[in-house]
């Protein structure tokens, strides 16, 4: 367990400069924030610090600037949307490593908020350079990490800094992620189901291996299923298959026994095109020239029935190409089942960037227990890996 922000006494916050690593790695289109989910997710921590009278200095990366400042990746466009969400002004610190920036943070009024420019503009960020971390640390009197989505990388603003600036505690978003991806799944209410899909098996093998001994069943969908079909000796036509993983898929099937559940049928088409006429077939009947783009309604119904009576459900990876109707229906049925399970008291957790986009698209994002904001970080955490940005924080 890591020390949380709420564990700090009021005197440790009042008038102090709280340096908060957030994950404001938002999509930008022509200098406009496309999706503000990540900004919203950081609000509870910022507001709490504001109310406790801290001077709040926010640090984040954005995109992948190559080795120096690049206006295309400036965090400046985030200021206005953040001001609107917080209902208060947000100052911008354009050169966080300057003496002027340090002076600025010391003169900020109690309870005010400032956002520093992209951490990746500074050489050494991605190398976890302690000298750079010392530069960032000069902007605060304590460190709060709320950037779960960046915690799987040991960078100067996520890892090295947490050793230099104390106390170093977890923000509310970070705590929520650790709770629902961690303890909720370690001591799950049963039955505990995992629903796994998405494009590739290769990215999710460690996840399957880690989950198998913990869950009651893993329900498989997505293109991932096709690699398993091939391992079972079935024809998969032109479906997305990872030929170099077929053998491994076969070994997983053997090891997992009944725990690994595969679709009984699929929705197929000769090509991926919106509105194209699709066919529903049994999994043994995928003809050459066709590809699998979704699980069939029968399988989706079976999966939904199991989900609504489960105690805990972890979902990672869409069941089909949900971005292109009519191949969205399997994923949509799983999303509704997740929402229904939640009303029955199940703990329902969604991890993975595309899966989060799917539950948002189907309007159930606020009807499940938790939607993780960290794509790669959630996956690594669910695989049982240690996240360096978390490990470096103070123990509770
Ligand atoms: P997440 O980001 O939730 O971890 P992934 O990145 O693993 O999910 O996979 C998401 C992608 O998988 C989606 O863009 C979806 O279109 C694709 N996908 C799902 N099923 C299929 C399929 N049968 N054929 C091709 N692509 C698929
Ligand atoms: Mg993805």
XYZ file of C-alpha atoms and ligand atoms in Angstrom:
424
model
C 0.000 0.000 0.000
C 1.195 3.471 -0.875
C 0.696 6.593 1.182
C -2.255 8.587 -0.147
C -2.844 12.308 -0.347
C -5.633 12.169 2.254
C -3.145 10.790 4.799
C -1.188 14.068 4.860
C -2.078 16.390 7.747
C -3.584 19.775 6.801
C -0.465 21.622 7.954
C 1.607 19.650 5.446
C -0.503 21.184 2.632
C -1.528 24.665 3.773
C 0.646 27.213 1.974
C 2.932 24.462 0.658
C 3.828 24.032 -2.995
C 2.292 20.724 -4.089
C 4.019 19.507 -7.245
C 1.515 17.186 -8.917
C 2.454 14.854 -11.778
C -0.724 14.481 -13.822
C -1.377 12.667 -17.084
C -2.553 15.424 -19.428
C -1.422 13.478 -22.481
C -4.639 14.448 -24.284
C -5.378 14.244 -28.006
C -4.839 17.651 -29.669
C -6.272 18.632 -33.046
C -5.103 22.000 -34.418
C -4.280 23.159 -30.911
C -7.666 22.127 -29.489
C -8.151 19.414 -26.858
C -10.198 16.624 -28.471
C -11.110 14.530 -25.428
C -10.844 15.948 -21.907
C -11.297 12.662 -20.003
C -7.778 12.861 -18.611
C -8.249 16.452 -17.453
C -11.493 15.546 -15.671
C -9.823 12.574 -14.027
C -7.281 14.843 -12.295
C -9.811 17.369 -10.965
C -10.537 15.752 -7.556
C -6.852 15.876 -6.569
C -6.374 19.457 -7.803
C -9.544 20.664 -6.113
C -8.627 18.987 -2.814
C -5.196 20.637 -2.803
C -6.765 23.979 -3.688
C -9.220 23.656 -0.797
C -6.405 22.794 1.618
C -4.613 26.015 0.676
C -1.737 24.442 -1.248
C -0.055 26.183 -4.182
C -0.676 23.637 -6.904
C 1.963 23.165 -9.620
C 1.025 20.634 -12.321
C 3.544 18.666 -14.380
C 2.715 16.479 -17.381
C 4.070 15.115 -20.610
C 2.223 15.443 -23.922
C 2.898 13.380 -27.024
C 6.364 12.450 -28.189
C 8.380 15.565 -28.955
C 11.784 14.607 -30.281
C 14.549 15.869 -28.006
C 13.454 19.430 -27.235
C 10.713 22.069 -27.296
C 8.215 21.699 -30.142
C 5.204 24.069 -30.234
C 3.071 21.261 -31.637
C 3.330 19.485 -28.278
C 2.934 22.495 -25.988
C 0.616 22.051 -22.999
C -0.629 25.618 -23.414
C -3.898 24.558 -25.174
C -4.771 22.621 -22.013
C -4.894 25.768 -19.846
C -8.312 27.064 -20.981
C -10.224 23.739 -20.778
C -8.650 23.141 -17.367
C -9.748 26.593 -16.176
C -13.296 25.832 -17.297
C -13.340 22.474 -15.488
C -11.883 23.939 -12.281
C -13.751 27.246 -12.412
C -10.582 29.182 -11.565
C -7.611 30.675 -13.378
C -4.615 28.483 -14.218
C -1.209 30.111 -14.735
C 1.194 28.711 -17.326
C 4.876 28.164 -16.587
C 6.582 28.155 -19.977
C 10.104 27.441 -18.727
C 9.784 25.179 -15.695
C 13.551 24.759 -15.280
C 14.308 28.477 -14.969
C 15.107 30.407 -11.791
C 12.108 32.619 -12.637
C 9.818 29.591 -12.518
C 10.986 28.691 -9.008
C 10.446 32.285 -7.860
C 7.010 32.251 -9.495
C 5.921 29.139 -7.566
C 7.091 30.718 -4.293
C 4.949 33.794 -4.971
C 1.797 31.951 -6.032
C -1.188 32.776 -3.817
C -2.418 29.988 -1.510
C -4.875 27.734 -3.320
C -3.860 28.856 -6.804
C -3.000 26.548 -9.690
C -0.259 26.620 -12.341
C 0.555 24.239 -15.189
C 4.175 23.739 -16.279
C 5.203 23.124 -19.893
C 5.630 19.571 -21.308
C 8.137 17.574 -19.235
C 9.414 15.917 -22.431
C 10.763 19.243 -23.702
C 13.572 18.757 -21.199
C 16.407 16.448 -22.212
C 16.729 13.609 -19.714
C 13.020 13.164 -18.930
C 12.769 9.788 -20.602
C 16.227 8.762 -19.317
C 15.032 9.261 -15.723
C 17.853 11.773 -15.252
C 18.234 12.671 -11.539
C 19.640 16.133 -12.363
C 16.536 16.952 -14.351
C 14.373 15.511 -11.570
C 16.125 17.869 -9.138
C 15.193 20.749 -11.467
C 11.517 19.731 -11.416
C 11.643 19.128 -7.659
C 12.647 22.770 -7.085
C 9.069 23.695 -8.064
C 7.506 21.989 -5.042
C 7.645 21.239 -1.324
C 5.912 17.889 -1.680
C 5.182 15.484 -4.555
C 1.836 14.010 -5.549
C 1.688 11.454 -8.348
C -1.724 11.282 -10.007
C -0.430 10.170 -13.402
C -1.379 6.506 -13.361
C -1.212 6.417 -17.170
C 2.488 7.329 -17.059
C 3.468 5.212 -14.052
C 4.781 2.275 -16.078
C 7.658 4.417 -17.332
C 10.613 5.308 -15.112
C 10.962 8.943 -16.163
C 12.472 11.914 -14.336
C 9.043 13.404 -13.560
C 7.499 10.086 -12.461
C 10.251 8.038 -10.820
C 13.478 9.900 -9.994
C 11.569 12.874 -8.598
C 9.689 10.723 -6.083
C 13.010 9.883 -4.418
C 14.030 13.539 -4.219
C 10.903 15.365 -3.130
C 9.264 14.131 0.080
C 6.654 13.349 1.037
C 5.825 11.606 -2.245
C 2.236 10.395 -2.173
C -0.448 8.971 -4.470
C -3.205 11.302 -5.689
C -6.864 10.295 -5.715
C -6.915 9.046 -9.303
C -3.773 6.998 -8.715
C -5.335 5.492 -5.568
C -8.546 4.645 -7.415
C -6.645 2.905 -10.198
C -4.516 0.934 -7.727
C -7.626 -0.043 -5.799
C -9.730 -1.274 -8.730
C -6.982 -2.802 -10.839
C -5.161 -4.097 -7.757
C -6.940 -5.061 -4.548
C -10.381 -5.527 -6.134
C -8.915 -8.123 -8.469
C -6.654 -9.725 -5.875
C -9.558 -10.406 -3.532
C -12.382 -10.624 -6.024
C -16.010 -11.300 -5.335
C -16.745 -14.495 -7.242
C -17.449 -15.580 -9.849
C -14.536 -13.559 -11.247
C -14.619 -13.261 -15.032
C -12.138 -11.731 -17.432
C -13.372 -10.714 -20.869
C -10.477 -10.321 -23.286
C -10.480 -9.197 -26.877
C -8.805 -6.728 -29.162
C -6.590 -7.054 -32.142
C -3.659 -9.159 -31.045
C -2.903 -12.070 -28.760
C 0.758 -11.090 -28.665
C 0.178 -8.013 -26.486
C -2.008 -9.963 -24.073
C -0.225 -13.252 -23.467
C 1.284 -12.128 -20.170
C -2.159 -10.922 -19.143
C -3.772 -14.281 -19.915
C -1.009 -16.134 -18.048
C -1.330 -13.852 -15.021
C -5.134 -14.007 -14.927
C -5.614 -17.746 -15.526
C -4.909 -18.921 -11.969
C -6.959 -16.032 -10.524
C -10.196 -16.036 -12.512
C -13.065 -18.476 -12.844
C -13.160 -18.021 -16.626
C -11.699 -15.976 -19.449
C -14.143 -15.139 -22.228
C -12.307 -14.458 -25.479
C -13.388 -12.278 -28.401
C -11.857 -9.925 -30.942
C -9.347 -10.873 -33.594
C -7.468 -12.594 -30.792
C -9.989 -15.421 -31.003
C -8.860 -16.200 -34.560
C -5.357 -17.122 -33.464
C -6.942 -19.578 -31.024
C -9.276 -20.874 -33.771
C -6.262 -21.548 -35.943
C -4.585 -23.402 -33.085
C -7.744 -25.545 -32.872
C -7.299 -26.429 -36.542
C -10.170 -24.255 -37.807
C -10.050 -22.216 -41.010
C -10.115 -18.470 -40.417
C -10.142 -17.116 -43.988
C -8.649 -13.654 -44.241
C -9.021 -12.830 -40.548
C -6.332 -11.045 -38.621
C -4.206 -13.908 -37.286
C -0.769 -13.946 -35.721
C 0.799 -16.966 -37.325
C 3.825 -16.834 -35.055
C 1.567 -17.147 -31.993
C -0.558 -20.088 -33.080
C 1.620 -22.617 -31.288
C 1.592 -20.563 -28.114
C -2.192 -20.197 -28.361
C -2.404 -23.981 -28.583
C -0.328 -24.386 -25.428
C -2.503 -21.832 -23.598
C -5.651 -23.731 -24.617
C -4.193 -26.964 -23.273
C -3.115 -25.382 -20.016
C -6.337 -23.466 -19.453
C -8.799 -26.285 -20.079
C -12.395 -25.130 -19.577
C -11.327 -21.774 -18.191
C -10.613 -20.303 -21.595
C -13.919 -19.816 -23.412
C -13.933 -19.115 -27.154
C -16.744 -17.763 -29.332
C -18.989 -20.426 -30.858
C -19.656 -18.318 -33.906
C -18.641 -15.137 -35.637
C -19.817 -12.280 -37.786
C -17.908 -12.281 -41.059
C -17.633 -10.223 -44.248
C -15.410 -10.207 -47.318
C -13.968 -6.843 -46.272
C -14.114 -4.242 -43.549
C -16.492 -1.515 -44.678
C -19.173 0.424 -42.820
C -22.651 -0.897 -43.554
C -21.406 -3.892 -45.550
C -23.676 -6.954 -45.573
C -22.341 -9.381 -43.007
C -22.971 -13.056 -42.311
C -23.239 -14.931 -39.054
C -21.615 -18.364 -39.105
C -20.458 -21.097 -36.721
C -16.774 -20.924 -36.010
C -16.158 -24.089 -38.048
C -17.631 -22.416 -41.127
C -15.506 -19.362 -41.901
C -14.993 -19.549 -45.691
C -11.815 -18.549 -47.501
C -12.076 -14.936 -48.670
C -13.996 -13.843 -45.547
C -12.699 -12.366 -42.297
C -14.058 -12.420 -38.745
C -14.967 -8.927 -37.532
C -17.159 -9.635 -34.479
C -18.438 -12.368 -32.183
C -21.879 -13.678 -33.158
C -25.050 -12.686 -31.246
C -25.321 -16.178 -29.732
C -21.862 -15.927 -28.185
C -22.458 -12.334 -27.103
C -25.677 -13.517 -25.412
C -23.829 -16.370 -23.626
C -21.110 -14.003 -22.457
C -23.678 -11.431 -21.303
C -25.537 -14.082 -19.279
C -22.351 -14.999 -17.458
C -21.376 -11.367 -16.913
C -24.671 -10.304 -15.303
C -24.356 -12.947 -12.568
C -20.630 -12.432 -11.916
C -19.169 -10.882 -8.753
C -16.223 -9.257 -10.503
C -15.625 -8.610 -14.198
C -12.461 -7.323 -15.789
C -12.816 -6.333 -19.433
C -9.887 -5.592 -21.713
C -10.205 -5.470 -25.484
C -13.258 -5.020 -27.749
C -15.105 -8.111 -29.050
C -14.960 -6.899 -32.636
C -14.211 -3.919 -34.847
C -16.634 -1.787 -32.800
C -15.576 1.373 -34.695
C -17.222 0.061 -37.890
C -20.931 -0.883 -37.752
C -22.363 -3.505 -38.117
C -19.346 -5.020 -36.332
C -20.048 -3.077 -33.140
C -22.882 -5.224 -31.836
C -20.885 -7.842 -29.878
C -18.936 -5.151 -28.041
C -22.154 -3.209 -27.415
C -23.815 -6.266 -25.826
C -20.837 -6.789 -23.530
C -20.891 -3.112 -22.565
C -24.610 -3.311 -21.613
C -24.008 -6.515 -19.660
C -21.211 -4.809 -17.722
C -23.589 -1.980 -16.808
C -26.289 -4.436 -15.757
C -23.848 -6.473 -13.653
C -22.886 -3.269 -11.852
C -26.504 -2.604 -10.859
C -26.508 -6.089 -9.277
C -23.522 -5.173 -7.128
C -20.705 -6.596 -9.239
C -17.338 -4.846 -9.390
C -16.844 -4.081 -13.087
C -13.541 -2.764 -14.364
C -12.622 -1.698 -17.889
C -8.957 -1.455 -18.891
C -7.357 -0.558 -22.221
C -7.624 2.570 -24.346
C -9.891 1.164 -27.054
C -12.118 -0.611 -24.546
C -12.516 2.667 -22.640
C -13.432 4.355 -25.948
C -15.998 1.595 -26.567
C -17.787 1.996 -23.215
C -17.828 5.758 -23.755
C -19.270 5.315 -27.252
C -21.998 3.014 -25.953
C -22.844 5.430 -23.133
C -22.051 3.160 -20.174
C -18.771 4.686 -18.969
C -20.441 5.997 -15.809
C -22.456 2.799 -15.283
C -19.477 0.547 -14.574
C -17.426 0.567 -11.387
C -14.199 1.837 -12.901
C -12.820 2.722 -16.315
C -9.057 2.871 -16.175
C -7.444 5.996 -17.631
C -4.124 4.256 -18.188
C -3.806 2.201 -21.391
C -0.340 0.654 -21.296
C -0.006 1.217 -17.560
C -3.212 -0.701 -16.764
C -2.119 -3.592 -18.941
C 1.292 -3.837 -17.238
C -0.283 -3.548 -13.799
C -2.842 -6.263 -14.604
C 0.010 -8.488 -15.770
C 1.380 -8.260 -12.243
C 4.301 -6.009 -13.156
C 5.676 -3.368 -10.807
C 5.040 0.190 -12.038
C 8.164 2.271 -11.313
C 6.166 5.481 -10.794
C 4.132 3.727 -8.088
C 6.997 1.827 -6.488
C 8.930 5.077 -5.902
C 6.132 6.610 -3.772
C 6.176 6.522 0.037
C 4.791 3.385 1.662
C 1.663 3.844 3.750
P -7.430 -2.059 -25.828
O -6.875 -0.728 -26.325
O -8.752 -1.909 -25.151
O -6.415 -2.812 -24.992
P -6.660 -3.405 -28.242
O -5.772 -2.254 -28.583
O -6.024 -4.681 -27.847
O -7.715 -2.969 -27.112
O -7.596 -3.748 -29.496
C -8.504 -2.828 -30.010
C -8.705 -2.986 -31.491
O -8.961 -4.306 -31.861
C -9.873 -2.179 -31.963
O -9.420 -1.081 -32.702
C -10.686 -3.154 -32.815
O -11.105 -2.610 -34.050
C -9.712 -4.278 -33.053
N -10.400 -5.550 -33.297
C -11.261 -6.199 -32.490
N -11.725 -7.309 -33.092
C -11.165 -7.360 -34.309
C -11.264 -8.263 -35.422
N -12.031 -9.348 -35.353
N -10.521 -7.992 -36.523
C -9.733 -6.911 -36.575
N -9.599 -6.023 -35.572
C -10.309 -6.240 -34.453
Mg -5.448 -0.285 -27.905
